[in-house]
CSV table of C-alpha atoms and ligand atoms in Angstrom, one decimal:
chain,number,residue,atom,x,y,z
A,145,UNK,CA,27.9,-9.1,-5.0
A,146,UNK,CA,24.7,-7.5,-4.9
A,147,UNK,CA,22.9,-8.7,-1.5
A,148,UNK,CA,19.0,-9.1,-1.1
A,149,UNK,CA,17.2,-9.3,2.3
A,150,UNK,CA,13.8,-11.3,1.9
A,151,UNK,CA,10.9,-11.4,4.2
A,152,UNK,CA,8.7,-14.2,3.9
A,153,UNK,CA,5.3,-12.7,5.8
A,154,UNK,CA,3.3,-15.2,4.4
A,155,UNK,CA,0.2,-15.3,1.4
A,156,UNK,CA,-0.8,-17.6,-0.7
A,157,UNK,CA,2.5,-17.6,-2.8
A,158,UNK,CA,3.5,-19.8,-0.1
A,159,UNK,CA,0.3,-21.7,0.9
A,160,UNK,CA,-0.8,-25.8,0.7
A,161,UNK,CA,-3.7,-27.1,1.6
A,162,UNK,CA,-4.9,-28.0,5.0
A,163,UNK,CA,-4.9,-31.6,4.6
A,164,UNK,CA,-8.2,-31.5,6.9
A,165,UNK,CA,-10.4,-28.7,5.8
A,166,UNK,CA,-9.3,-28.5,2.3
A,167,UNK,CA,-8.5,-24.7,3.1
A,168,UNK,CA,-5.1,-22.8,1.8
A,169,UNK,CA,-2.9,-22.0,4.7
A,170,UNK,CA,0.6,-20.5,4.9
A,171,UNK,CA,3.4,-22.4,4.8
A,172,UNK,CA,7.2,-22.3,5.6
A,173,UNK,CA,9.7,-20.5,3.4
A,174,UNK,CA,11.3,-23.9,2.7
A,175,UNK,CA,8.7,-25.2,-0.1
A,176,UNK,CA,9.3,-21.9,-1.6
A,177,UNK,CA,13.2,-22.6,-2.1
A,178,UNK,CA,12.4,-25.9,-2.9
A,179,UNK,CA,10.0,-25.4,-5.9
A,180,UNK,CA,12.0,-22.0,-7.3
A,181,UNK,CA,15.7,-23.9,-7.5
A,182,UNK,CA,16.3,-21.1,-9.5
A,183,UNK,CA,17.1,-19.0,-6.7
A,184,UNK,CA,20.2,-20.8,-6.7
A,185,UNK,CA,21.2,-19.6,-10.0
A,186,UNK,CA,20.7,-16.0,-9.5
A,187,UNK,CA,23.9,-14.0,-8.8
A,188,UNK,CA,22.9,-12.5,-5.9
A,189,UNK,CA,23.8,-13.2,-2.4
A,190,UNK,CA,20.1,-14.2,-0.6
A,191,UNK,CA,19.2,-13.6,2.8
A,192,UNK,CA,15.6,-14.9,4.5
A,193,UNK,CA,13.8,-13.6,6.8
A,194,UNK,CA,10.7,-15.8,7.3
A,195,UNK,CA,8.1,-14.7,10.1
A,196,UNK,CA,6.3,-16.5,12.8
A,197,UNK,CA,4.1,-16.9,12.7
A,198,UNK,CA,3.6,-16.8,9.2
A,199,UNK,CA,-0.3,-15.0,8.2
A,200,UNK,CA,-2.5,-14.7,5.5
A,201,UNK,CA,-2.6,-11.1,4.7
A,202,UNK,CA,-5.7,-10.5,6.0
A,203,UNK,CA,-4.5,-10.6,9.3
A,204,UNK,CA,-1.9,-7.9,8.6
A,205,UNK,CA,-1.7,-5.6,11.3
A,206,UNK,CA,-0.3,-1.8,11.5
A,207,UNK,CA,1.9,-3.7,14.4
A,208,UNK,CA,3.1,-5.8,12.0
A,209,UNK,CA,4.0,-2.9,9.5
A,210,UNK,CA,6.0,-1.8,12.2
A,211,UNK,CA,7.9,-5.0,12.5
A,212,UNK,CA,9.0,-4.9,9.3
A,213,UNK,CA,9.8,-1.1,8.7
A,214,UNK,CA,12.1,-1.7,11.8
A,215,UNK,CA,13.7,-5.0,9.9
A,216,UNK,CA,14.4,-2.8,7.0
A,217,UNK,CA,15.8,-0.6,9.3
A,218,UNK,CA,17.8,-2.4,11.0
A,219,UNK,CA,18.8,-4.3,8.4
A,220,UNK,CA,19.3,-1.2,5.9
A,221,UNK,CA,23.1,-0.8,5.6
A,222,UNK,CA,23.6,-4.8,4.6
A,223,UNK,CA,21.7,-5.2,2.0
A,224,UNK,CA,20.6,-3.8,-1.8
A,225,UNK,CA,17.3,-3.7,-2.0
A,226,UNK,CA,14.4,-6.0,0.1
A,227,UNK,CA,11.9,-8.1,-1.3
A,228,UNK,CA,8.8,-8.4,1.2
A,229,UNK,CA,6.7,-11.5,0.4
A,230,UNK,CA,2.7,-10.8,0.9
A,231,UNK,CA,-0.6,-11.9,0.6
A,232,UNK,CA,-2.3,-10.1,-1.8
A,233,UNK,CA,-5.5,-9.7,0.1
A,234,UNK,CA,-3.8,-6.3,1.5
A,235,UNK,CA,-0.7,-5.9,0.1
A,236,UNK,CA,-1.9,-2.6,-1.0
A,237,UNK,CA,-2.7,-1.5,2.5
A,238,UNK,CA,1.0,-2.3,3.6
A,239,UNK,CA,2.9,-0.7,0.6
A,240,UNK,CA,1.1,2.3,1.2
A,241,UNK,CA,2.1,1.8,4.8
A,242,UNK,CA,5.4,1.3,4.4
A,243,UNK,CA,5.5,3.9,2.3
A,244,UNK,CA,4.7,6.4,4.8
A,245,UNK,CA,6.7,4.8,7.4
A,246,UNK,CA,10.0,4.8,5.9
A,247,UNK,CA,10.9,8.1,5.0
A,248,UNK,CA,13.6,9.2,2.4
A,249,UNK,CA,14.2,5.2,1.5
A,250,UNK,CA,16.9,5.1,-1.3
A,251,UNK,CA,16.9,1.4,-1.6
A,252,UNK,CA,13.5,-0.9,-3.2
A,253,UNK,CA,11.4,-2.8,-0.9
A,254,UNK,CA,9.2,-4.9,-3.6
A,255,UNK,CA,6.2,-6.8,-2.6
A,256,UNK,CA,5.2,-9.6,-4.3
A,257,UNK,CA,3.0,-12.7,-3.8
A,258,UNK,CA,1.1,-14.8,-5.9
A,259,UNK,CA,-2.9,-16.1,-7.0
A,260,UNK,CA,-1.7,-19.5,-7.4
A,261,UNK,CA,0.7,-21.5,-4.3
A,262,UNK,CA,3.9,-21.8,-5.9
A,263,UNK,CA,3.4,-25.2,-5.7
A,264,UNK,CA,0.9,-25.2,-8.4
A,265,UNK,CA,2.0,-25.8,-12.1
A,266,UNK,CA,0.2,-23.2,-13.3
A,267,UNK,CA,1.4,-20.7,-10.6
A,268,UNK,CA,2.3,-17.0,-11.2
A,269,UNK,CA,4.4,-17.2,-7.8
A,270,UNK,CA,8.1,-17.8,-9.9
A,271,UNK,CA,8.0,-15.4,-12.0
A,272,UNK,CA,6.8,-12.7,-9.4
A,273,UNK,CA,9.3,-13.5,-6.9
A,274,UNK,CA,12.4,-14.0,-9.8
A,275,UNK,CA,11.4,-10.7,-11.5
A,276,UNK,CA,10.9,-8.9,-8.0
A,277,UNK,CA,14.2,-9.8,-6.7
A,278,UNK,CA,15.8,-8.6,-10.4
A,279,UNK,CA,14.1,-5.4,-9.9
A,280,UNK,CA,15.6,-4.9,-6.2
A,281,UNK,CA,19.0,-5.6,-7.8
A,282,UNK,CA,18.4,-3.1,-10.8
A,283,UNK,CA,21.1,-0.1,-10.0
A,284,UNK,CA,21.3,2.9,-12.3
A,285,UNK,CA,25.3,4.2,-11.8
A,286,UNK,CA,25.7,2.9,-8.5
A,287,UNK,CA,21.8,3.5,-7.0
A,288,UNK,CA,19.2,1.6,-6.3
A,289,UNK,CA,17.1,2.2,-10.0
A,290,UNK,CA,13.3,2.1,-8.1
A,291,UNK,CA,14.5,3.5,-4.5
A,292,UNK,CA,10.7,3.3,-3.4
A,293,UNK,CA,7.9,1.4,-1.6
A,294,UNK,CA,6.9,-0.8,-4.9
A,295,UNK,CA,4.3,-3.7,-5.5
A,296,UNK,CA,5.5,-6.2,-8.8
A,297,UNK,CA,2.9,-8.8,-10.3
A,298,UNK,CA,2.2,-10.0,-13.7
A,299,UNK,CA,4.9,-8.4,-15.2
A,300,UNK,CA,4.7,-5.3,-13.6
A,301,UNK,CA,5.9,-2.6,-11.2
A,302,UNK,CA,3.6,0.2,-9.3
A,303,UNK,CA,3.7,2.7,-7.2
A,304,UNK,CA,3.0,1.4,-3.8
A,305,UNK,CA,0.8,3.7,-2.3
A,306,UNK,CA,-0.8,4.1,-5.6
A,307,UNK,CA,-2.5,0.6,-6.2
A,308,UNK,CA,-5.0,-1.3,-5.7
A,309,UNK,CA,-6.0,-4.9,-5.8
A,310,UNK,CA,-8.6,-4.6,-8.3
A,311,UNK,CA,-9.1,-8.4,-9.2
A,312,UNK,CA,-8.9,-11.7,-6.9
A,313,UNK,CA,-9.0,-14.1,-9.6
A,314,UNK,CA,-7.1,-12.9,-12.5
A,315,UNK,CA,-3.3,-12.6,-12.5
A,316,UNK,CA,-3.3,-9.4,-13.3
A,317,UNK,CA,-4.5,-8.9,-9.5
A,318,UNK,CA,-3.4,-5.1,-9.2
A,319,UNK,CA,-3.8,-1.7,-10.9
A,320,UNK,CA,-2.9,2.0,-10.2
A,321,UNK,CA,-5.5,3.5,-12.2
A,322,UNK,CA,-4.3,7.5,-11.0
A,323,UNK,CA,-0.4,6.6,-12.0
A,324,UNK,CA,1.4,5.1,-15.0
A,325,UNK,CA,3.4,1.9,-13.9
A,326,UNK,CA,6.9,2.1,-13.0
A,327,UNK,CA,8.1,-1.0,-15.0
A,328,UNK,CA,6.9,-3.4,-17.6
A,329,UNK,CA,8.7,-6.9,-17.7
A,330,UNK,CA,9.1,-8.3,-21.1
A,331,UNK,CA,12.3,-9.7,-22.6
A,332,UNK,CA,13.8,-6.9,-21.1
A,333,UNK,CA,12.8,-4.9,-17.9
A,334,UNK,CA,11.9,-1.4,-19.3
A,335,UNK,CA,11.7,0.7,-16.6
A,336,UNK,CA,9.9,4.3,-17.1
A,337,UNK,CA,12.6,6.7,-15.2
A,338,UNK,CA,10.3,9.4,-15.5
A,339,UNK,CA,7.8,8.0,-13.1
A,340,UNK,CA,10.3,6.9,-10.8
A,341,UNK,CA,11.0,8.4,-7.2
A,342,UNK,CA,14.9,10.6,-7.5
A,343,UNK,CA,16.9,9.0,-4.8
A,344,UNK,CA,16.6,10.8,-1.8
A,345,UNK,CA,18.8,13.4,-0.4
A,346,UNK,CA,18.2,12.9,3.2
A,347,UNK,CA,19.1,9.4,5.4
A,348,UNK,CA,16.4,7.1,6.3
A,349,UNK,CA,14.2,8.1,8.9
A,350,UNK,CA,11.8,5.1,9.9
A,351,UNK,CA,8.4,6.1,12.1
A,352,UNK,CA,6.5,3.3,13.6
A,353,UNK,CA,3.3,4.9,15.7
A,354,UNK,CA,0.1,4.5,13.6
A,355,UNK,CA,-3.1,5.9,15.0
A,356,UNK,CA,-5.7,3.6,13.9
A,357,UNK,CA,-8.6,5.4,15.3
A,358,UNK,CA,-10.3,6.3,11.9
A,359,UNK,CA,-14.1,5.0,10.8
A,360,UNK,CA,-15.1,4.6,7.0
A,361,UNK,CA,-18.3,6.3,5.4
A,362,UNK,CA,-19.0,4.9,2.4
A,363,UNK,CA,-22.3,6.6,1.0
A,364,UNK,CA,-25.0,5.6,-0.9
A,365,UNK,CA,-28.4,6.5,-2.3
A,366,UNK,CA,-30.8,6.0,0.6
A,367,UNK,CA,-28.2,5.8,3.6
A,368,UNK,CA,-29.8,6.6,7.0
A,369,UNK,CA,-29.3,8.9,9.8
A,370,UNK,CA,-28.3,5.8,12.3
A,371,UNK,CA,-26.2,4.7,10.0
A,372,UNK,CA,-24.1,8.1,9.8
A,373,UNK,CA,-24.3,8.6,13.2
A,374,UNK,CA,-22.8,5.5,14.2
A,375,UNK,CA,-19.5,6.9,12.6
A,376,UNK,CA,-20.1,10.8,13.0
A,377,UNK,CA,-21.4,10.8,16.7
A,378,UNK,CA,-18.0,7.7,17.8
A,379,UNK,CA,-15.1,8.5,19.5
A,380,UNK,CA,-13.1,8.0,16.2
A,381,UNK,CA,-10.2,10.4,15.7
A,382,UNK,CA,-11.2,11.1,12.0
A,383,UNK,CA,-13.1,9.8,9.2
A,384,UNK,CA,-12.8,8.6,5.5
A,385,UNK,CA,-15.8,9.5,3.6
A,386,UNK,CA,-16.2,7.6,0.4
A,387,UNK,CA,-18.2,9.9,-1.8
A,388,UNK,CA,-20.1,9.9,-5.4
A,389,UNK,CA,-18.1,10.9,-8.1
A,390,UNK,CA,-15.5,13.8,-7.9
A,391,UNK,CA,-16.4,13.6,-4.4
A,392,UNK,CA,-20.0,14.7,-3.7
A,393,UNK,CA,-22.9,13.4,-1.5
A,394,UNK,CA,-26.5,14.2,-1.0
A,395,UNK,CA,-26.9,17.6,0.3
A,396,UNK,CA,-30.1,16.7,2.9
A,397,UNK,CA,-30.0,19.0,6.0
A,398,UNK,CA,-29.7,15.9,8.6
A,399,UNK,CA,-26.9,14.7,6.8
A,400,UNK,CA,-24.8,18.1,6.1
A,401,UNK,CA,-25.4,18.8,9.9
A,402,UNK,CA,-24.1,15.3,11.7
A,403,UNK,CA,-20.3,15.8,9.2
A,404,UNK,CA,-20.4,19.5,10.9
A,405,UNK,CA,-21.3,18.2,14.1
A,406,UNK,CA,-18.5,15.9,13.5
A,407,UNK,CA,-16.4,18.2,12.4
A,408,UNK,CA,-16.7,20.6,15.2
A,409,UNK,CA,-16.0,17.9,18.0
A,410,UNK,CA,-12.2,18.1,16.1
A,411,UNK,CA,-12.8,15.2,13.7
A,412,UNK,CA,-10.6,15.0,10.8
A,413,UNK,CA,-12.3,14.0,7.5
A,414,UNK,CA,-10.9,13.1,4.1
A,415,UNK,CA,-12.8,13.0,0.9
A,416,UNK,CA,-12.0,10.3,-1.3
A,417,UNK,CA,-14.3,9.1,-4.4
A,418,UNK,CA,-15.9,5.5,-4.8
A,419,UNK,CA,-14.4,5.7,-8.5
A,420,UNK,CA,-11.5,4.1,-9.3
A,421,UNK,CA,-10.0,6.8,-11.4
A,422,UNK,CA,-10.5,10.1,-11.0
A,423,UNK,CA,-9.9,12.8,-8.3
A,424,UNK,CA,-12.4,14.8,-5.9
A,425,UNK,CA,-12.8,18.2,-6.9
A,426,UNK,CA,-14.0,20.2,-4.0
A,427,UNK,CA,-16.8,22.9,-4.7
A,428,UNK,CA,-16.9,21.6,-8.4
A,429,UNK,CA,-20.6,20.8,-7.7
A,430,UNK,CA,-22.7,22.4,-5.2
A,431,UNK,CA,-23.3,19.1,-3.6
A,432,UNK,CA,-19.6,19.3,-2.4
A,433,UNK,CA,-19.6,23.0,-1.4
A,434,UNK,CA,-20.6,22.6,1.7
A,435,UNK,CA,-18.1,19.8,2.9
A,436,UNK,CA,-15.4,22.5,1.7
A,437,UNK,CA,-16.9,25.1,3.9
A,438,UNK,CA,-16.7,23.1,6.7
A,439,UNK,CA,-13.1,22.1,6.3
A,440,UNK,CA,-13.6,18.4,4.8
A,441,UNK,CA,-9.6,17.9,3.4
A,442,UNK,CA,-9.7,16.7,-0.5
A,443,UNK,CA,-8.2,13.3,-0.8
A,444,UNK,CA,-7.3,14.2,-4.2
A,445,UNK,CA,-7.1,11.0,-6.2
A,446,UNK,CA,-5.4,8.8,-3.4
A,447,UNK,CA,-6.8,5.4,-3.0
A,448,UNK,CA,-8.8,4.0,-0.1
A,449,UNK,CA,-5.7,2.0,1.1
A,450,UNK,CA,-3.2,5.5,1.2
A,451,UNK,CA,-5.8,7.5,2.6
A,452,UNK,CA,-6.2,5.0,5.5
A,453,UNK,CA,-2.5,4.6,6.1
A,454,UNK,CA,-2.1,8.4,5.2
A,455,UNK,CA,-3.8,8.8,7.9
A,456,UNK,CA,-2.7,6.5,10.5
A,457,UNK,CA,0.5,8.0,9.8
A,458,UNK,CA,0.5,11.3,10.0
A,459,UNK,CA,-2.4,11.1,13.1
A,460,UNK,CA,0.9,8.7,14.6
A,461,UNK,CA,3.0,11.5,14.3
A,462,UNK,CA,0.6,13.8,16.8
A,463,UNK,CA,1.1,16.7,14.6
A,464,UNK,CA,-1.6,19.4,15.4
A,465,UNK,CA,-5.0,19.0,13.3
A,466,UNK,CA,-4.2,22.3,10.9
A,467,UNK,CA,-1.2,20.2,10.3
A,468,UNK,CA,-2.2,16.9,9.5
A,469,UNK,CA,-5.2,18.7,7.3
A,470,UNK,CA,-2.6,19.9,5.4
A,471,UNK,CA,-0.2,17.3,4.8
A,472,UNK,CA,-3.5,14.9,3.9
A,473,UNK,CA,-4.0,17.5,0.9
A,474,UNK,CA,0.0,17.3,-0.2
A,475,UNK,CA,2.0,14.9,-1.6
A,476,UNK,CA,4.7,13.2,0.5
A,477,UNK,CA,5.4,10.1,-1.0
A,478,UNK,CA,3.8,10.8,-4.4
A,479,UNK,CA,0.7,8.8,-3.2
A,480,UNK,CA,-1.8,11.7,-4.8
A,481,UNK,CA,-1.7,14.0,-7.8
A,482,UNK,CA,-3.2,17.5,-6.6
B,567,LIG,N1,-5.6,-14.6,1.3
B,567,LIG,C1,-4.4,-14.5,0.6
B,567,LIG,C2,-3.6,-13.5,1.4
B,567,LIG,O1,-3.8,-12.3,1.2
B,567,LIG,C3,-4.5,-14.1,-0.8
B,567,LIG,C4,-3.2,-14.0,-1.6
B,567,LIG,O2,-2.1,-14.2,-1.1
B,567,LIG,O3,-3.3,-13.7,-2.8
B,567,LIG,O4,-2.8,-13.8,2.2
């Protein structure tokens, strides 16, 4: 019988209210099971893994990535597939981590989670959880049919380190607006092969060191010197610059000189756009040729959360700079189209 590890981190899929402030707060994996007695019925053998303490995801952690790459690990040879239960606050942040982390994976590791407690009547958390476990079972002659990093809500699969959550109230809380989705849950799960990972030829390799020395420039009309400078002239190890359009900024003297300053004290930095969709095109414009003559790496059309964890990643593995400048630009885990 198919068998399914599932880790219970926490989120509001299994929150109640604080009886005293009113305020959502996790809860134990038991009032799950008891409001989804379905779980009974599936014909799969079930396994829990519950943490403790049990967070909202906002308090996610790259140590706490790193607890659960090393469950999977550990844990890899027992089971199917692994359903990770998430907050959806950055659920993003630790697919695309995972991602990373767990090398050459051949088995699914769905996240899922919920807007509404499962508790609720109106709650989105069943069918997320029932569908997500139905995906981790799905096998295609034998293999795992999605052996990747993968988030599922409202009725459908993406690409981990592809997506983002683009809405907090709707159920329809995430998109990856740079991929197609990997599955579509109707009456039948339809599954789109082609966008689909190949199973791995290599055994899993798990990395846990993340470097999270990395500051965040997000531009915008009128930004100040002081405010650069507090990321350019810090003891960060490399920065994310979030840029106009295909990935351009203004082009004022100060400005170009305190990246190449930073640049020239051995600071990595990644170009990544503040659009959605879309990818940064290096020297398209002449407000972006200069970043390219300095070395700025293209992010290509990753998303805030992969660049970030990209990042950590790679920086984790203490590869020299030329290196990690150019695995930034590549594709590892199918997290960028260049
Ligand atoms: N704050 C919650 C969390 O990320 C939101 C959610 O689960 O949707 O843990």
């Amino acid at each position: 019988m198919t068998k399914l590890l599932i880790i219970y981190t926490g989120g509001t899929i299994g929150m109640v209210n604080n009886p005293k402030t009113g305020a959502l707060i996790p809860f134990d994996f038991d009032q799950i099971k008891q409001n989804v007695p379905e779980l009974d019925r599936l014909n799969y053998v079930l396994e829990v893994h519950s943490f403790d303490p049990i967070l909202d995801s906002s308090d996610m952690h790259p140590d706490i990535w790193a607890k659960l790459a090393r469950i999977i690990e550990v844990r890899y040879l027992e089971f199917d597939g692994f359903v990770i239960l998430h907050g959806s606050d950055t659920m993003a942040f630790t697919a695309s981590a995972l991602s990373f982390m767990l090398e050459n994976l051949s088995k699914p590791v769905v996240l899922t989670g919920s807007q509404l407690p499962i508790g609720e009547i109106r709650t989105d958390a069943k069918e997320n959880l029932i569908t997500a476990l139905e995906i981790a079972a799905t096998k295609k002659q034998g293999k795992a049919m999605v052996p990747e990093v993968c988030i599922y809500f409202d009725y459908q699969l993406f690409r981990g380190n592809r997506a983002i959550k683009y809405n907090s109230e709707k159920f329809e809380a995430f998109r990856t607006p740079n991929y197609p989705k990997l599955a579509e849950a109707g009456v039948h799960l339809t599954f789109f092969k082609n966008y689909i990972k190949l199973q791995p030829k290599e055994q899993l390799l798990v990395h846990t060191d993340m470097n999270a020395n990395i500051g965040v420039l997000k531009l915008y009309p009128g930004i100040t010197p002081q405010a650069v400078h507090a990321i350019t002239r810090s003891s960060v190890h490399a920065i994310v610059l979030e840029t106009f359009g295909s990935g351009n900024t203004t082009t004022a003297a100060w400005f170009v000189e305190s990246l190449q300053e930073a640049a020239d004290a051995g600071k990595l930095i990644v170009d990544i756009s503040q659009c959605m969709g879309g990818s940064v095109e290096l020297g398209k414009y002449e407000t972006s040729k200069k970043l390219e003559q300095m070395g700025v790496i293209s992010g290509h059309d990753m998303t805030f959360e992969a660049t970030v964890t990209k990042l950590m990643y790679l920086m984790g593995l203490n590869l020299p700079v030329e290196d990690i400048k150019f695995w930034m630009a590549q594709s590892i885990r199918g997290e960028l189209t260049a």
